[in-house]
Amino acid sequence: TEDSNTFAERRKKLVGDITVVAGFVSYCGPFNAEYRMRMRKECFGAMCKRQGIPASEDVNIVEVLVDQGTIGEWNLQGLPADELSVQNAILVTRSSRYALMVDPQGQALNWIKKKEEGRMQGAKQCLTTMSSPRLKDQLEYCLQEGKPILIEGVTDDVNPLIDPILEKQILRKGKKLFVNLSDQLVEFNPDFTLYLTTKLANPHFSPELSAKCTVIDFTVTQEGLEQQLLGRVLSMEQRSLEESLNLLMEEVTSNTKALQALDDQLLERLSKSQGNLLDDTELIEVLGNTKAKAKEVEKKLKDAQEKKLEINEKREQYRPVATRGSVLYFCMVEMSLVCWMYNSSLAQFLEQFDLAIHRSEKAQPTHKRVERIVDALTYQVYRYVNRGLFERHKTTFLMMVATKVLLTAGELTSADVSLFLTAGAGEMLFVPARQMMKNGANACKISRTPPRGVGFAEKIRTTTVLLLPQDTQWIDREKRGVSRDGRKTRFPTKRRSQTTL
């Protein structure tokens, strides 16, 4: 049958797929989504091809390593639903080394706190910093009790005290395990877990530290932030709708895990069964009960999915607010590339986001209310950031906001922005004609990105030909001033190149 053929094909490629997944878990943590995809295909996938190991063309890391029930549980604990965040959670939970999370926005910190809430049980011993004077005592408590410990504010280097733990230098004495902590043997409980987080956006960890930990980049993505902002605006504007969705997600997660448990139970009974299956009345009875429960759960999941579609349709009305908020946040963050003094946090932005919603004009129907919020949010964030900028950087920020808003709305394309950035020339009083010819040839490439560049190459080519040395008479007629050898051209220019938006 088709299912058996598919299973045989997957089994054939299993070794290659697991090789790619193992490489991903071991090496891809510090990189963003683009580099992770390239490493998966161009590095690990290509290696399997060179070695003649059968592997899938595009291995889905998430499907191989985690089930939908677990992902739903993570989402309920505060993990963003985008693929990159799910990959990060997989790296935290599946890696054999302890996780060191690059977390400038605090998303990983919040998720870990909710995820381990039951095991921490509000114990202050489980939360600490690298510079805490009580760090040794807290580590001893968590190591012995098998509790998780979350160490915040890691810098480029770590306290040597935790090196034996990171390296897992575990000793066995009889039936007990011990670890050397500051020249003192401390009992080690296998349930112990260590989490490290840093708020540095671009830390420079030493190779030794990177080898001891699994470094994971939890920097927020535009897609992930958009989902968070959508939930945030709905909790303020349509609280009942958002609460209904959360309850529905809990129900779906519970039912998905129940269905998976039934499948596992049935497979376990089948694997333990001996002799003829038809003679095993107990197994047949279990199979019937499992099938009935599975149908019931599947029906609940189907009903929940229909409700989810209805709720999401209403939620999408507020999508423009979340999209605009995500764009504005990344404009704020990218201003730190202009000057390091402009560093800002997600908490600052969320404060302005909430303030804009409260201050925006009330209106009906919903689409008008959304328009009011979008306008108020744009103005609020622009004003908040603008008042902290140097005068010379205010136009830059204005340009960034305007360009990104238009790009997101589809009114501009990346080709348009590229044309804007590359077609102009700076202040240059004397231009060698041959250099102009080279620049003109480069400018011709712009027209290869339709539709707005159509015909532009012909104009540039014609202009370049007219500016060649043998055509200096035309330049003289235009009173632009050419030297007698035809090598340099004087152009009328403004003292300063300006752009008006």
Coordinates of C-alpha atoms in Angstrom, one line a residue:
T1 CA 0.0 0.0 0.0
E2 CA 0.9 3.7 -0.2
D3 CA 1.4 3.9 3.6
S4 CA 3.8 0.9 3.7
N5 CA 5.8 2.4 0.8
T6 CA 6.1 5.7 2.5
F7 CA 7.2 4.0 5.7
A8 CA 9.8 2.0 3.8
E9 CA 11.1 5.1 2.2
R10 CA 11.3 7.0 5.5
R11 CA 13.1 4.0 7.1
K12 CA 15.6 3.9 4.3
K13 CA 16.4 7.6 4.9
L14 CA 16.3 7.4 8.7
V15 CA 20.1 7.3 9.3
G16 CA 20.7 10.3 7.0
D17 CA 17.8 12.3 8.6
I18 CA 19.1 11.6 12.1
T19 CA 22.6 12.6 11.1
V20 CA 21.2 16.0 9.9
V21 CA 19.2 16.4 13.1
A22 CA 22.2 15.6 15.3
G23 CA 24.3 18.2 13.4
F24 CA 21.6 20.7 13.8
V25 CA 21.3 20.2 17.6
S26 CA 25.0 20.2 18.1
Y27 CA 26.0 23.2 16.0
C28 CA 23.1 25.4 14.9
G29 CA 22.1 27.0 18.3
P30 CA 24.0 30.3 18.0
F31 CA 22.8 31.1 14.5
N32 CA 19.6 32.8 13.2
A33 CA 16.9 31.2 11.0
E34 CA 18.7 31.9 7.7
Y35 CA 22.0 30.4 8.7
R36 CA 20.4 27.4 10.3
M37 CA 18.6 26.6 7.1
R38 CA 21.8 27.0 5.1
M39 CA 23.8 24.8 7.4
R40 CA 21.1 22.1 7.4
K41 CA 21.1 22.0 3.6
E42 CA 24.5 23.1 2.4
C43 CA 26.5 21.5 5.2
F44 CA 24.8 18.5 6.8
G45 CA 22.7 17.5 3.8
A46 CA 25.6 17.9 1.4
M47 CA 27.8 15.8 3.7
C48 CA 25.3 13.0 3.6
K49 CA 25.3 13.1 -0.2
R50 CA 29.0 13.0 -0.4
Q51 CA 29.2 10.0 1.9
G52 CA 26.4 8.3 0.0
I53 CA 24.0 8.3 3.0
P54 CA 20.3 8.4 2.0
A55 CA 18.6 11.4 3.5
S56 CA 15.5 13.5 2.9
E57 CA 15.9 16.6 0.7
D58 CA 14.5 18.9 3.4
V59 CA 14.5 17.4 6.9
N60 CA 11.9 18.9 9.1
I61 CA 13.7 19.2 12.5
V62 CA 10.6 20.0 14.4
E63 CA 8.6 17.0 13.1
V64 CA 11.5 14.6 13.9
L65 CA 12.2 15.7 17.4
V66 CA 8.9 16.8 19.0
D67 CA 5.2 16.2 18.8
Q68 CA 2.4 18.7 18.4
G69 CA 1.2 18.1 22.0
T70 CA 4.5 19.2 23.4
I71 CA 4.7 22.3 21.2
G72 CA 1.2 23.3 22.3
E73 CA 2.3 22.9 25.9
W74 CA 5.3 25.1 25.3
N75 CA 3.1 27.8 23.7
L76 CA 0.8 27.8 26.7
Q77 CA 3.9 28.4 28.8
G78 CA 4.7 31.5 26.9
L79 CA 6.9 30.3 24.1
P80 CA 6.2 32.1 20.8
A81 CA 4.7 29.9 18.1
D82 CA 7.1 30.7 15.3
E83 CA 9.3 27.9 14.0
L84 CA 12.6 29.5 15.2
S85 CA 11.3 29.7 18.8
V86 CA 10.2 26.0 18.6
Q87 CA 13.6 25.0 17.3
N88 CA 15.2 26.9 20.2
A89 CA 13.0 25.1 22.7
I90 CA 14.0 21.8 21.1
L91 CA 17.7 22.7 21.5
V92 CA 17.1 23.5 25.2
T93 CA 15.4 20.3 26.0
R94 CA 17.2 17.8 23.6
S95 CA 20.8 18.9 23.9
S96 CA 23.1 16.9 26.1
R97 CA 24.9 20.1 27.3
Y98 CA 23.3 22.8 29.5
A99 CA 21.8 25.7 27.6
L100 CA 23.3 29.2 27.5
M101 CA 20.6 31.4 26.0
V102 CA 21.3 34.7 24.3
D103 CA 18.1 36.5 25.4
P104 CA 18.1 40.3 25.0
Q105 CA 14.3 40.6 25.2
G106 CA 13.8 38.2 28.1
Q107 CA 11.6 35.7 26.2
A108 CA 13.6 32.6 27.1
L109 CA 13.7 33.7 30.8
N110 CA 9.9 34.0 31.0
W111 CA 9.4 30.7 29.2
I112 CA 11.9 28.8 31.4
K113 CA 10.3 30.2 34.6
K114 CA 6.8 29.0 33.5
K115 CA 8.1 25.7 32.2
E116 CA 9.9 24.9 35.4
E117 CA 7.4 26.5 37.7
G118 CA 6.3 23.2 39.2
R119 CA 9.8 22.0 40.0
M120 CA 10.9 25.4 41.3
Q121 CA 7.8 25.8 43.5
G122 CA 8.7 29.4 44.1
A123 CA 12.0 28.6 45.7
K124 CA 14.4 31.6 45.7
Q125 CA 17.2 29.1 45.6
C126 CA 16.4 28.3 42.0
L127 CA 16.9 31.9 40.7
T128 CA 20.2 33.6 40.9
T129 CA 22.9 35.6 39.1
M130 CA 26.5 34.9 38.3
S131 CA 27.7 37.5 40.7
S132 CA 25.5 36.4 43.7
P133 CA 27.5 35.8 46.9
R134 CA 25.1 32.9 47.6
L135 CA 25.7 31.1 44.3
K136 CA 27.6 28.2 45.8
D137 CA 24.9 27.5 48.4
Q138 CA 22.2 27.7 45.8
L139 CA 24.0 25.3 43.5
E140 CA 24.5 22.8 46.4
Y141 CA 20.8 22.9 47.2
C142 CA 19.7 22.4 43.6
L143 CA 22.3 19.7 42.9
Q144 CA 21.2 17.7 45.9
E145 CA 17.4 18.2 45.6
G146 CA 17.4 17.7 41.8
K147 CA 15.9 21.2 41.2
P148 CA 16.5 23.4 38.1
I149 CA 18.6 26.5 38.7
L150 CA 18.4 29.6 36.4
I151 CA 21.4 31.9 36.4
E152 CA 20.7 35.3 34.8
G153 CA 23.0 38.0 33.6
V154 CA 25.8 35.9 32.2
T155 CA 28.6 38.1 30.6
D156 CA 31.2 37.0 28.1
D157 CA 32.8 34.7 30.8
V158 CA 31.4 32.6 33.6
N159 CA 32.3 31.9 37.2
P160 CA 34.9 29.0 37.3
L161 CA 32.8 27.6 40.2
I162 CA 30.3 26.1 37.7
D163 CA 33.0 24.6 35.3
P164 CA 32.8 21.1 36.8
I165 CA 29.0 21.2 36.4
L166 CA 29.1 22.5 32.8
E167 CA 31.7 19.8 31.9
K168 CA 29.6 17.2 33.8
Q169 CA 32.6 15.9 35.9
I170 CA 30.4 13.4 37.7
L171 CA 32.0 10.8 40.0
R172 CA 30.3 7.6 41.2
K173 CA 30.7 6.3 44.7
G174 CA 28.7 3.2 45.3
K175 CA 25.2 4.0 44.2
K176 CA 25.5 7.8 44.5
L177 CA 26.8 10.4 42.1
F178 CA 28.9 13.4 43.2
V179 CA 30.3 16.5 41.5
N180 CA 33.3 18.5 42.7
L181 CA 32.1 22.0 43.6
S182 CA 34.8 24.3 44.9
D183 CA 37.0 21.4 46.2
Q184 CA 34.0 19.9 47.9
L185 CA 32.1 16.8 46.8
V186 CA 28.4 17.5 46.5
E187 CA 25.8 14.8 45.8
F188 CA 24.4 15.0 42.3
N189 CA 20.8 14.3 41.6
P190 CA 20.2 13.3 37.9
D191 CA 17.1 15.5 37.8
F192 CA 19.2 18.6 38.3
T193 CA 19.1 21.1 35.3
L194 CA 21.1 24.3 34.7
Y195 CA 20.0 27.2 32.6
L196 CA 22.1 30.2 31.8
T197 CA 20.8 33.4 30.2
T198 CA 22.5 36.6 29.0
K199 CA 20.9 39.9 28.0
L200 CA 23.8 40.8 25.7
A201 CA 22.6 41.0 22.2
N202 CA 25.9 40.1 20.6
P203 CA 28.1 38.4 23.3
H204 CA 31.6 37.2 22.6
F205 CA 31.9 33.9 24.4
S206 CA 35.2 32.1 24.5
P207 CA 35.6 28.9 22.5
E208 CA 36.0 27.0 25.8
L209 CA 32.6 28.2 27.1
S210 CA 30.9 27.5 23.8
A211 CA 32.2 24.0 23.9
K212 CA 30.9 23.4 27.4
C213 CA 27.4 24.8 26.7
T214 CA 24.8 24.8 24.0
V215 CA 24.6 28.5 23.0
I216 CA 21.1 29.3 21.7
D217 CA 20.1 32.6 20.1
F218 CA 16.6 33.5 21.5
T219 CA 16.6 37.0 19.9
V220 CA 13.0 37.8 19.0
T221 CA 12.0 37.5 15.4
Q222 CA 9.5 39.7 13.6
E223 CA 7.0 36.9 13.1
G224 CA 7.3 35.9 16.8
L225 CA 6.9 39.4 18.0
E226 CA 3.9 40.0 15.8
Q227 CA 2.1 37.0 17.3
Q228 CA 2.9 38.3 20.8
L229 CA 1.6 41.8 20.0
L230 CA -1.5 40.4 18.5
G231 CA -2.3 38.6 21.7
R232 CA -1.5 41.7 23.7
V233 CA -3.8 44.0 21.8
L234 CA -6.6 41.5 21.9
S235 CA -6.2 41.1 25.7
M236 CA -6.8 44.8 25.9
E237 CA -9.5 45.2 23.2
Q238 CA -11.2 41.8 23.1
R239 CA -10.3 40.1 26.4
S240 CA -13.1 37.4 26.2
L241 CA -11.9 36.4 22.7
E242 CA -8.3 35.9 23.8
E243 CA -9.4 34.0 26.9
S244 CA -11.6 31.7 24.7
L245 CA -8.6 31.0 22.5
N246 CA -6.3 30.2 25.5
L247 CA -8.9 27.8 26.9
L248 CA -9.3 26.2 23.5
M249 CA -5.5 25.8 23.1
E250 CA -5.4 24.1 26.5
E251 CA -8.2 21.7 25.4
V252 CA -6.5 21.0 22.1
T253 CA -3.1 20.3 23.8
S254 CA -4.7 18.0 26.3
N255 CA -6.6 16.1 23.7
T256 CA -3.6 15.8 21.4
K257 CA -1.5 14.4 24.3
A258 CA -4.3 12.0 25.2
L259 CA -4.5 10.7 21.6
Q260 CA -0.8 10.2 21.5
A261 CA -0.9 8.3 24.9
L262 CA -3.6 6.0 23.5
D263 CA -1.4 5.3 20.4
D264 CA 1.6 4.5 22.6
Q265 CA -0.4 2.3 24.9
L266 CA -1.7 0.3 21.9
L267 CA 1.8 -0.1 20.4
E268 CA 3.1 -1.3 23.7
R269 CA 0.4 -3.9 24.1
L270 CA 1.0 -5.1 20.5
S271 CA 4.8 -5.3 21.1
K272 CA 4.3 -7.4 24.3
S273 CA 1.7 -9.7 22.8
Q274 CA 2.7 -13.3 22.0
G275 CA 1.2 -15.9 19.8
N276 CA -1.8 -15.3 17.5
L277 CA -3.2 -11.8 18.0
L278 CA -6.7 -13.1 17.2
D279 CA -6.6 -15.4 20.2
D280 CA -5.6 -12.6 22.6
T281 CA -9.1 -11.5 23.8
E282 CA -7.7 -9.0 26.2
L283 CA -5.7 -7.3 23.4
I284 CA -8.8 -7.2 21.2
E285 CA -10.8 -5.6 24.0
V286 CA -8.1 -3.0 24.6
L287 CA -7.9 -2.3 20.8
G288 CA -11.7 -1.7 20.7
N289 CA -11.6 0.6 23.7
T290 CA -8.6 2.5 22.3
K291 CA -10.3 2.9 18.9
A292 CA -13.5 4.2 20.5
K293 CA -11.6 6.7 22.7
A294 CA -9.5 7.8 19.7
K295 CA -12.6 8.6 17.7
E296 CA -14.0 10.6 20.6
V297 CA -10.8 12.6 21.0
E298 CA -10.5 13.1 17.2
K299 CA -14.1 14.5 17.1
K300 CA -13.2 16.9 20.0
L301 CA -10.1 18.0 18.1
K302 CA -12.1 18.6 14.9
D303 CA -14.7 20.7 16.8
A304 CA -11.9 22.6 18.5
Q305 CA -10.2 23.3 15.2
E306 CA -13.5 24.7 13.8
K307 CA -13.8 27.0 16.8
K308 CA -10.2 28.0 16.5
L309 CA -10.7 29.1 12.8
E310 CA -13.7 31.2 13.9
I311 CA -11.7 32.9 16.7
N312 CA -8.7 33.4 14.5
E313 CA -10.9 35.1 11.8
K314 CA -11.9 37.6 14.4
R315 CA -8.4 38.0 15.7
E316 CA -7.0 38.8 12.3
Q317 CA -9.0 42.0 12.3
Y318 CA -6.3 43.3 14.7
R319 CA -3.4 42.0 12.7
P320 CA -2.4 45.4 11.2
V321 CA -1.8 46.7 14.8
A322 CA 0.6 43.8 15.5
T323 CA 2.3 44.1 12.1
R324 CA 2.9 47.9 12.6
G325 CA 4.1 47.3 16.1
S326 CA 6.6 44.7 15.0
V327 CA 8.0 47.0 12.3
L328 CA 8.3 49.9 14.7
Y329 CA 10.1 47.8 17.3
F330 CA 12.8 46.7 14.9
C331 CA 13.2 50.3 13.7
M332 CA 13.9 51.2 17.3
V333 CA 16.4 48.3 17.8
E334 CA 18.2 49.0 14.5
M335 CA 18.9 52.6 15.6
S336 CA 21.6 51.1 17.9
L337 CA 23.6 50.4 14.8
V338 CA 23.6 54.1 14.1
C339 CA 24.8 54.9 17.6
W340 CA 25.3 52.6 20.6
M341 CA 23.5 55.1 22.8
Y342 CA 20.2 54.3 21.2
N343 CA 19.9 50.8 22.7
S344 CA 16.4 50.0 23.7
S345 CA 14.5 47.1 25.3
L346 CA 11.4 45.2 24.4
A347 CA 9.9 46.3 27.8
Q348 CA 10.3 50.0 26.8
F349 CA 8.5 49.3 23.5
L350 CA 5.7 47.3 25.1
E351 CA 5.1 50.2 27.5
Q352 CA 4.7 52.6 24.5
F353 CA 2.5 50.0 22.8
D354 CA 0.1 49.8 25.7
L355 CA 0.1 53.6 26.1
A356 CA -0.8 54.1 22.4
I357 CA -3.8 51.7 22.6
H358 CA -5.1 53.5 25.7
R359 CA -4.7 56.9 24.2
S360 CA -6.1 56.1 20.7
E361 CA -9.5 57.4 19.8
K362 CA -12.4 55.0 20.3
A363 CA -14.3 54.1 17.1
Q364 CA -16.7 51.7 15.6
P365 CA -16.7 49.4 13.6
T366 CA -13.6 47.4 14.3
H367 CA -11.6 48.3 11.2
K368 CA -11.9 52.0 12.1
R369 CA -10.7 51.3 15.6
V370 CA -7.8 49.4 14.2
E371 CA -6.9 52.4 12.0
R372 CA -6.9 54.7 15.0
I373 CA -4.7 52.4 17.0
V374 CA -2.2 52.0 14.1
D375 CA -2.0 55.8 13.7
A376 CA -1.6 56.4 17.4
L377 CA 1.0 53.7 17.8
T378 CA 3.1 55.0 14.9
Y379 CA 3.0 58.6 16.3
Q380 CA 3.6 57.5 19.9
V381 CA 6.7 55.3 19.1
Y382 CA 8.1 57.9 16.6
R383 CA 7.8 60.7 19.2
Y384 CA 9.2 58.6 22.0
V385 CA 12.3 57.6 20.0
N386 CA 12.8 60.9 18.2
R387 CA 13.2 63.0 21.3
G388 CA 16.2 60.9 22.3
L389 CA 18.0 61.2 19.0
F390 CA 20.8 63.6 18.0
E391 CA 19.5 66.1 15.4
R392 CA 21.6 64.6 12.6
H393 CA 20.0 61.2 13.2
K394 CA 16.3 62.2 13.2
T395 CA 15.9 62.1 9.4
T396 CA 17.6 58.7 9.4
F397 CA 15.0 57.3 11.8
L398 CA 12.1 58.9 9.9
M399 CA 13.4 57.4 6.7
M400 CA 13.7 53.9 8.3
V401 CA 10.2 54.0 9.7
A402 CA 8.7 55.3 6.4
T403 CA 10.5 52.8 4.2
K404 CA 9.8 49.8 6.4
V405 CA 6.1 50.7 6.7
L406 CA 5.8 51.0 2.9
L407 CA 7.7 47.8 2.4
T408 CA 5.5 45.9 4.8
A409 CA 2.4 47.3 3.1
G410 CA 3.7 46.2 -0.3
E411 CA 3.8 49.8 -1.6
L412 CA 7.5 49.5 -2.0
T413 CA 9.7 46.6 -3.0
S414 CA 13.3 45.8 -2.0
A415 CA 14.2 46.6 -5.6
D416 CA 12.8 50.1 -5.2
V417 CA 14.8 50.7 -2.0
S418 CA 18.0 49.3 -3.8
L419 CA 17.4 51.7 -6.7
F420 CA 17.0 54.6 -4.3
L421 CA 20.2 53.8 -2.4
T422 CA 22.4 53.0 -5.4
A423 CA 21.2 55.3 -8.2
G424 CA 22.2 58.6 -6.5
A425 CA 25.8 60.0 -6.4
G426 CA 27.5 61.8 -3.6
E427 CA 29.3 65.1 -3.8
M428 CA 32.1 64.7 -6.5
L429 CA 33.3 67.8 -8.3
F430 CA 35.7 66.0 -10.7
V431 CA 34.7 62.6 -12.1
P432 CA 37.0 60.6 -14.4
A433 CA 35.1 59.8 -17.5
R434 CA 36.2 56.1 -17.5
Q435 CA 35.0 55.8 -13.9
M436 CA 31.7 57.3 -15.0
M437 CA 31.5 54.6 -17.7
K438 CA 32.1 51.9 -15.1
N439 CA 29.5 53.4 -12.7
G440 CA 27.0 53.7 -15.6
A441 CA 27.5 50.0 -16.4
N442 CA 26.8 49.2 -12.8
A443 CA 23.7 51.4 -12.7
C444 CA 22.4 49.5 -15.8
K445 CA 22.0 46.4 -13.6
I446 CA 19.2 48.2 -11.7
S447 CA 16.8 47.9 -14.6
R448 CA 17.0 44.1 -14.4
T449 CA 14.6 44.1 -11.5
P450 CA 11.2 44.9 -13.1
P451 CA 8.8 46.5 -13.2
R452 CA 10.0 50.0 -12.2
G453 CA 13.5 49.8 -13.8
V454 CA 12.2 49.1 -17.3
G455 CA 13.9 51.3 -19.7
F456 CA 16.2 52.7 -17.2
A457 CA 19.2 50.8 -18.6
E458 CA 18.7 52.4 -22.0
K459 CA 18.7 55.9 -20.6
I460 CA 21.9 55.2 -18.5
R461 CA 23.6 53.7 -21.5
T462 CA 22.8 56.6 -23.7
T463 CA 23.9 59.1 -21.1
T464 CA 27.2 57.1 -20.6
V465 CA 27.9 57.2 -24.3
L466 CA 27.3 60.9 -24.4
L467 CA 29.8 61.4 -21.5
L468 CA 32.7 59.5 -23.3
P469 CA 35.8 61.6 -24.2
Q470 CA 34.9 61.8 -27.9
D471 CA 31.6 63.4 -27.1
T472 CA 33.0 66.3 -25.0
Q473 CA 31.4 68.8 -27.5
W474 CA 28.0 67.8 -26.2
I475 CA 29.1 68.4 -22.7
D476 CA 30.5 71.8 -23.6
R477 CA 27.2 72.7 -25.2
E478 CA 25.5 71.8 -21.9
K479 CA 28.1 74.1 -20.2
R480 CA 29.2 71.4 -17.8
G481 CA 32.9 72.1 -18.3
V482 CA 35.2 69.3 -19.5
S483 CA 39.0 69.4 -19.4
R484 CA 40.8 69.3 -22.8
D485 CA 42.0 65.7 -22.3
G486 CA 38.4 64.6 -21.7
R487 CA 39.3 62.8 -18.5
K488 CA 37.5 65.0 -15.9
T489 CA 34.1 66.5 -15.9
R490 CA 32.9 69.3 -13.6
F491 CA 29.3 68.8 -12.5
P492 CA 27.1 71.5 -11.0
T493 CA 26.4 70.0 -7.5
K494 CA 24.9 71.2 -4.3
R495 CA 27.1 71.6 -1.3
R496 CA 25.3 68.7 0.4
S497 CA 23.5 65.7 -1.0
Q498 CA 19.9 65.8 0.2
T499 CA 16.9 63.5 0.1
T500 CA 13.4 64.7 0.6
L501 CA 10.8 62.2 1.8

